[in-house]
PDB file of C-alpha atoms and ligand atoms in Angstrom:
ATOM      1  CA  UNK A1154       8.018  18.259   2.051  1.00 62.00           C
ATOM      2  CA  UNK A1155       4.880  16.675   3.583  1.00 77.00           C
ATOM      3  CA  UNK A1156       4.573  15.287   7.066  1.00 87.00           C
ATOM      4  CA  UNK A1157       6.066  11.921   7.874  1.00 96.00           C
ATOM      5  CA  UNK A1158       3.353   9.268   7.642  1.00 98.00           C
ATOM      6  CA  UNK A1159       3.743   6.635  10.350  1.00 98.00           C
ATOM      7  CA  UNK A1160       1.787   3.381  10.556  1.00 98.00           C
ATOM      8  CA  UNK A1161       1.471   2.446  14.241  1.00 98.00           C
ATOM      9  CA  UNK A1162       0.040  -0.521  16.136  1.00 98.00           C
ATOM     10  CA  UNK A1163      -3.200   0.932  17.468  1.00 98.00           C
ATOM     11  CA  UNK A1164      -2.753  -0.451  20.990  1.00 98.00           C
ATOM     12  CA  UNK A1165       0.395   1.712  21.371  1.00 98.00           C
ATOM     13  CA  UNK A1166      -1.759   4.771  20.678  1.00 98.00           C
ATOM     14  CA  UNK A1167      -4.145   4.003  23.526  1.00 98.00           C
ATOM     15  CA  UNK A1168      -6.804   2.078  21.634  1.00 98.00           C
ATOM     16  CA  UNK A1169      -8.296  -0.719  23.729  1.00 98.00           C
ATOM     17  CA  UNK A1170      -7.839  -3.297  20.993  1.00 98.00           C
ATOM     18  CA  UNK A1171      -5.724  -5.925  22.738  1.00 98.00           C
ATOM     19  CA  UNK A1172      -7.097  -9.446  23.093  1.00 97.00           C
ATOM     20  CA  UNK A1173      -7.968  -8.721  26.737  1.00 97.00           C
ATOM     21  CA  UNK A1174      -9.610  -5.384  25.954  1.00 97.00           C
ATOM     22  CA  UNK A1175      -6.667  -3.422  27.349  1.00 97.00           C
ATOM     23  CA  UNK A1176      -4.358  -0.908  25.716  1.00 97.00           C
ATOM     24  CA  UNK A1177      -0.563  -0.801  25.579  1.00 98.00           C
ATOM     25  CA  UNK A1178      -0.423   2.991  25.340  1.00 98.00           C
ATOM     26  CA  UNK A1179       3.176   4.112  25.061  1.00 98.00           C
ATOM     27  CA  UNK A1180       3.930   7.698  26.025  1.00 98.00           C
ATOM     28  CA  UNK A1181       7.292   7.683  24.250  1.00 98.00           C
ATOM     29  CA  UNK A1182       5.685   6.627  20.990  1.00 98.00           C
ATOM     30  CA  UNK A1183       2.921   9.222  21.401  1.00 98.00           C
ATOM     31  CA  UNK A1184       5.449  12.005  22.020  1.00 98.00           C
ATOM     32  CA  UNK A1185       7.423  10.980  18.931  1.00 98.00           C
ATOM     33  CA  UNK A1186       4.260  11.076  16.834  1.00 98.00           C
ATOM     34  CA  UNK A1187       3.145  14.527  17.949  1.00 96.00           C
ATOM     35  CA  UNK A1188       4.072  16.249  14.678  1.00 96.00           C
ATOM     36  CA  UNK A1189       3.494  13.316  12.351  1.00 97.00           C
ATOM     37  CA  UNK A1190       0.588  11.913  10.376  1.00 98.00           C
ATOM     38  CA  UNK A1191      -0.479   8.738  12.156  1.00 98.00           C
ATOM     39  CA  UNK A1192      -2.150   5.696  10.613  1.00 98.00           C
ATOM     40  CA  UNK A1193      -3.465   3.422  13.404  1.00 98.00           C
ATOM     41  CA  UNK A1194      -3.371  -0.264  12.517  1.00 98.00           C
ATOM     42  CA  UNK A1195      -4.715  -3.335  14.318  1.00 98.00           C
ATOM     43  CA  UNK A1196      -5.171  -6.398  12.148  1.00 98.00           C
ATOM     44  CA  UNK A1197      -6.825  -8.507  14.850  1.00 98.00           C
ATOM     45  CA  UNK A1198      -9.612  -6.421  16.395  1.00 98.00           C
ATOM     46  CA  UNK A1199     -11.694  -5.828  13.224  1.00 97.00           C
ATOM     47  CA  UNK A1200     -11.871  -9.538  12.349  1.00 97.00           C
ATOM     48  CA  UNK A1201     -11.529 -11.333  15.692  1.00 98.00           C
ATOM     49  CA  UNK A1202     -13.290  -8.838  17.963  1.00 98.00           C
ATOM     50  CA  UNK A1203     -12.264  -7.411  21.348  1.00 98.00           C
ATOM     51  CA  UNK A1204     -11.954  -9.004  23.803  1.00 97.00           C
ATOM     52  CA  UNK A1205     -10.971 -12.217  22.045  1.00 98.00           C
ATOM     53  CA  UNK A1206      -9.179 -15.434  22.850  1.00 97.00           C
ATOM     54  CA  UNK A1207      -5.418 -15.571  22.548  1.00 98.00           C
ATOM     55  CA  UNK A1208      -3.768 -16.588  19.302  1.00 98.00           C
ATOM     56  CA  UNK A1209      -0.259 -17.884  18.666  1.00 98.00           C
ATOM     57  CA  UNK A1210       2.118 -18.569  15.811  1.00 98.00           C
ATOM     58  CA  UNK A1211       2.458 -22.301  15.301  1.00 98.00           C
ATOM     59  CA  UNK A1212       5.193 -23.949  13.244  1.00 98.00           C
ATOM     60  CA  UNK A1213       3.111 -26.655  11.555  1.00 97.00           C
ATOM     61  CA  UNK A1214       4.574 -29.717   9.941  1.00 94.00           C
ATOM     62  CA  UNK A1215       2.562 -29.424   6.725  1.00 92.00           C
ATOM     63  CA  UNK A1216       1.768 -25.730   6.237  1.00 94.00           C
ATOM     64  CA  UNK A1217       4.679 -23.739   7.674  1.00 96.00           C
ATOM     65  CA  UNK A1218       3.955 -20.926  10.122  1.00 97.00           C
ATOM     66  CA  UNK A1219       0.248 -20.398  10.812  1.00 98.00           C
ATOM     67  CA  UNK A1220      -1.608 -18.236  13.329  1.00 98.00           C
ATOM     68  CA  UNK A1221      -4.100 -20.252  15.358  1.00 98.00           C
ATOM     69  CA  UNK A1222      -6.516 -19.708  18.216  1.00 98.00           C
ATOM     70  CA  UNK A1223      -5.114 -21.158  21.436  1.00 97.00           C
ATOM     71  CA  UNK A1224      -8.541 -22.403  22.502  1.00 97.00           C
ATOM     72  CA  UNK A1225      -9.473 -24.606  19.567  1.00 97.00           C
ATOM     73  CA  UNK A1226      -6.719 -24.380  16.937  1.00 97.00           C
ATOM     74  CA  UNK A1227      -8.824 -22.418  14.413  1.00 98.00           C
ATOM     75  CA  UNK A1228      -6.489 -21.051  11.741  1.00 98.00           C
ATOM     76  CA  UNK A1229      -6.879 -17.254  11.464  1.00 98.00           C
ATOM     77  CA  UNK A1230      -3.829 -16.578   9.302  1.00 98.00           C
ATOM     78  CA  UNK A1231      -5.739 -15.653   6.158  1.00 98.00           C
ATOM     79  CA  UNK A1232      -7.946 -12.963   7.731  1.00 98.00           C
ATOM     80  CA  UNK A1233      -4.914 -11.315   9.337  1.00 98.00           C
ATOM     81  CA  UNK A1234      -3.074 -11.390   6.019  1.00 98.00           C
ATOM     82  CA  UNK A1235      -6.092  -9.769   4.319  1.00 98.00           C
ATOM     83  CA  UNK A1236      -6.223  -6.968   6.890  1.00 98.00           C
ATOM     84  CA  UNK A1237      -2.523  -6.290   6.443  1.00 98.00           C
ATOM     85  CA  UNK A1238      -2.658  -6.345   2.651  1.00 98.00           C
ATOM     86  CA  UNK A1239      -5.517  -3.833   2.720  1.00 98.00           C
ATOM     87  CA  UNK A1240      -3.398  -1.517   4.867  1.00 98.00           C
ATOM     88  CA  UNK A1241      -0.382  -1.878   2.588  1.00 98.00           C
ATOM     89  CA  UNK A1242      -2.446  -1.006  -0.482  1.00 98.00           C
ATOM     90  CA  UNK A1243      -4.010   2.023   1.220  1.00 98.00           C
ATOM     91  CA  UNK A1244      -0.734   3.543   2.435  1.00 98.00           C
ATOM     92  CA  UNK A1245       2.105   2.902  -0.031  1.00 97.00           C
ATOM     93  CA  UNK A1246       3.534   6.305   0.960  1.00 97.00           C
ATOM     94  CA  UNK A1247       4.191   5.412   4.614  1.00 98.00           C
ATOM     95  CA  UNK A1248       7.567   6.680   5.794  1.00 98.00           C
ATOM     96  CA  UNK A1249       7.936   4.703   9.028  1.00 98.00           C
ATOM     97  CA  UNK A1250       6.213   1.894  10.932  1.00 98.00           C
ATOM     98  CA  UNK A1251       6.119   1.314  14.716  1.00 98.00           C
ATOM     99  CA  UNK A1252       4.692  -2.012  15.863  1.00 98.00           C
ATOM    100  CA  UNK A1253       3.936  -3.662  19.206  1.00 98.00           C
ATOM    101  CA  UNK A1254       6.549  -6.193  20.286  1.00 98.00           C
ATOM    102  CA  UNK A1255       5.814  -9.855  21.074  1.00 98.00           C
ATOM    103  CA  UNK A1256       2.416  -9.922  19.359  1.00 98.00           C
ATOM    104  CA  UNK A1257       1.521 -12.806  17.018  1.00 98.00           C
ATOM    105  CA  UNK A1258       0.507 -10.123  14.522  1.00 98.00           C
ATOM    106  CA  UNK A1259       2.817  -7.184  15.176  1.00 98.00           C
ATOM    107  CA  UNK A1260       6.023  -8.466  16.807  1.00 98.00           C
ATOM    108  CA  UNK A1261       9.355  -8.036  15.021  1.00 98.00           C
ATOM    109  CA  UNK A1262      11.728 -10.825  15.991  1.00 98.00           C
ATOM    110  CA  UNK A1263      10.164 -10.938  19.460  1.00 98.00           C
ATOM    111  CA  UNK A1264       7.108 -13.128  18.912  1.00 98.00           C
ATOM    112  CA  UNK A1265       7.143 -16.628  20.375  1.00 98.00           C
ATOM    113  CA  UNK A1266       6.949 -19.344  17.708  1.00 98.00           C
ATOM    114  CA  UNK A1267       5.411 -22.520  19.124  1.00 98.00           C
ATOM    115  CA  UNK A1268       5.531 -26.112  17.984  1.00 97.00           C
ATOM    116  CA  UNK A1269       2.282 -28.004  17.530  1.00 96.00           C
ATOM    117  CA  UNK A1270       2.407 -29.111  21.165  1.00 96.00           C
ATOM    118  CA  UNK A1271       2.534 -25.475  22.311  1.00 96.00           C
ATOM    119  CA  UNK A1272       6.221 -25.332  23.267  1.00 98.00           C
ATOM    120  CA  UNK A1273       8.206 -22.229  22.325  1.00 98.00           C
ATOM    121  CA  UNK A1274      10.882 -23.163  19.810  1.00 98.00           C
ATOM    122  CA  UNK A1275      12.025 -19.735  18.594  1.00 98.00           C
ATOM    123  CA  UNK A1276      11.277 -16.029  18.444  1.00 98.00           C
ATOM    124  CA  UNK A1277      10.213 -14.521  15.143  1.00 98.00           C
ATOM    125  CA  UNK A1278       7.964 -12.015  13.394  1.00 98.00           C
ATOM    126  CA  UNK A1279       4.217 -11.664  13.729  1.00 98.00           C
ATOM    127  CA  UNK A1280       2.212 -12.309  10.581  1.00 98.00           C
ATOM    128  CA  UNK A1281       1.473  -8.625   9.891  1.00 98.00           C
ATOM    129  CA  UNK A1282       5.033  -7.547  10.706  1.00 98.00           C
ATOM    130  CA  UNK A1283       6.391 -10.109   8.269  1.00 97.00           C
ATOM    131  CA  UNK A1284       4.217  -8.779   5.434  1.00 98.00           C
ATOM    132  CA  UNK A1285       5.055  -5.162   6.258  1.00 98.00           C
ATOM    133  CA  UNK A1286       8.794  -5.876   6.310  1.00 98.00           C
ATOM    134  CA  UNK A1287       8.466  -7.431   2.851  1.00 98.00           C
ATOM    135  CA  UNK A1288       6.232  -4.676   1.440  1.00 98.00           C
ATOM    136  CA  UNK A1289       8.292  -1.737   2.774  1.00 98.00           C
ATOM    137  CA  UNK A1290      11.954  -2.759   2.431  1.00 98.00           C
ATOM    138  CA  UNK A1291      13.184   0.848   2.348  1.00 97.00           C
ATOM    139  CA  UNK A1292      11.635   2.410   5.462  1.00 98.00           C
ATOM    140  CA  UNK A1293      12.359   1.976   9.161  1.00 98.00           C
ATOM    141  CA  UNK A1294      10.132  -0.643  10.788  1.00 98.00           C
ATOM    142  CA  UNK A1295      10.673  -1.086  14.498  1.00 98.00           C
ATOM    143  CA  UNK A1296       8.776  -1.651  17.740  1.00 98.00           C
ATOM    144  CA  UNK A1297       8.003   0.455  20.795  1.00 98.00           C
ATOM    145  CA  UNK A1298      11.342  -0.477  22.330  1.00 98.00           C
ATOM    146  CA  UNK A1299      13.551   0.244  19.338  1.00 96.00           C
ATOM    147  CA  UNK A1300      11.948   3.038  17.277  1.00 96.00           C
TER     148      UNK A1300
HETATM  149  S1  LIG B1086      -0.301  -5.824  18.978  1.00 70.04           S
HETATM  150 FE1  LIG B1086      -1.142  -5.461  16.937  1.00 70.04          FE
HETATM  151  S2  LIG B1086      -2.804  -6.923  16.734  1.00 70.04           S
HETATM  152 FE2  LIG B1086      -2.317  -6.815  18.914  1.00 70.04          FE
HETATM  153  S3  LIG B1086      -3.725  -5.300  19.745  1.00 70.04           S
HETATM  154 FE3  LIG B1086      -1.841  -4.219  19.203  1.00 70.04          FE
HETATM  155  S4  LIG B1086      -2.210  -3.482  17.132  1.00 70.04           S
HETATM  156 FE4  LIG B1086      -3.735  -5.063  17.521  1.00 70.04          FE
END
């Protein structure tokens, strides 16, 4: 049997790809991955740059959940979806996924969902997490607190 192949939010691995240029390196995740094949994944940095302004998930009246820049409301949903779909196509044989909690891209049930006035109305999935959960229904997908 081959090695387990784990897709992991790149900021958990020590990459400085967060919006503020920081990392969220997680020693527990790194220790778990020691004997596994790791696929780093960050949907935001390649298309939005680092550092970058904050983005949030907005429950819009007309278009459902969209990811928008806090600063000027630019809708960045489609580029994040593209990044995630490219990953899914490249790694259909992934055996596990570990994502960063609370992120508008990577959070699983922990991401603030805002109304159009910027008030939190619920917690939900980030846009990438949502696509990954749909694409990989049979493997464990969790975050750095639950893997
Ligand atoms: S949480 Fe996801 S999108 Fe944000 S920096 Fe980490 S890997 Fe990139």
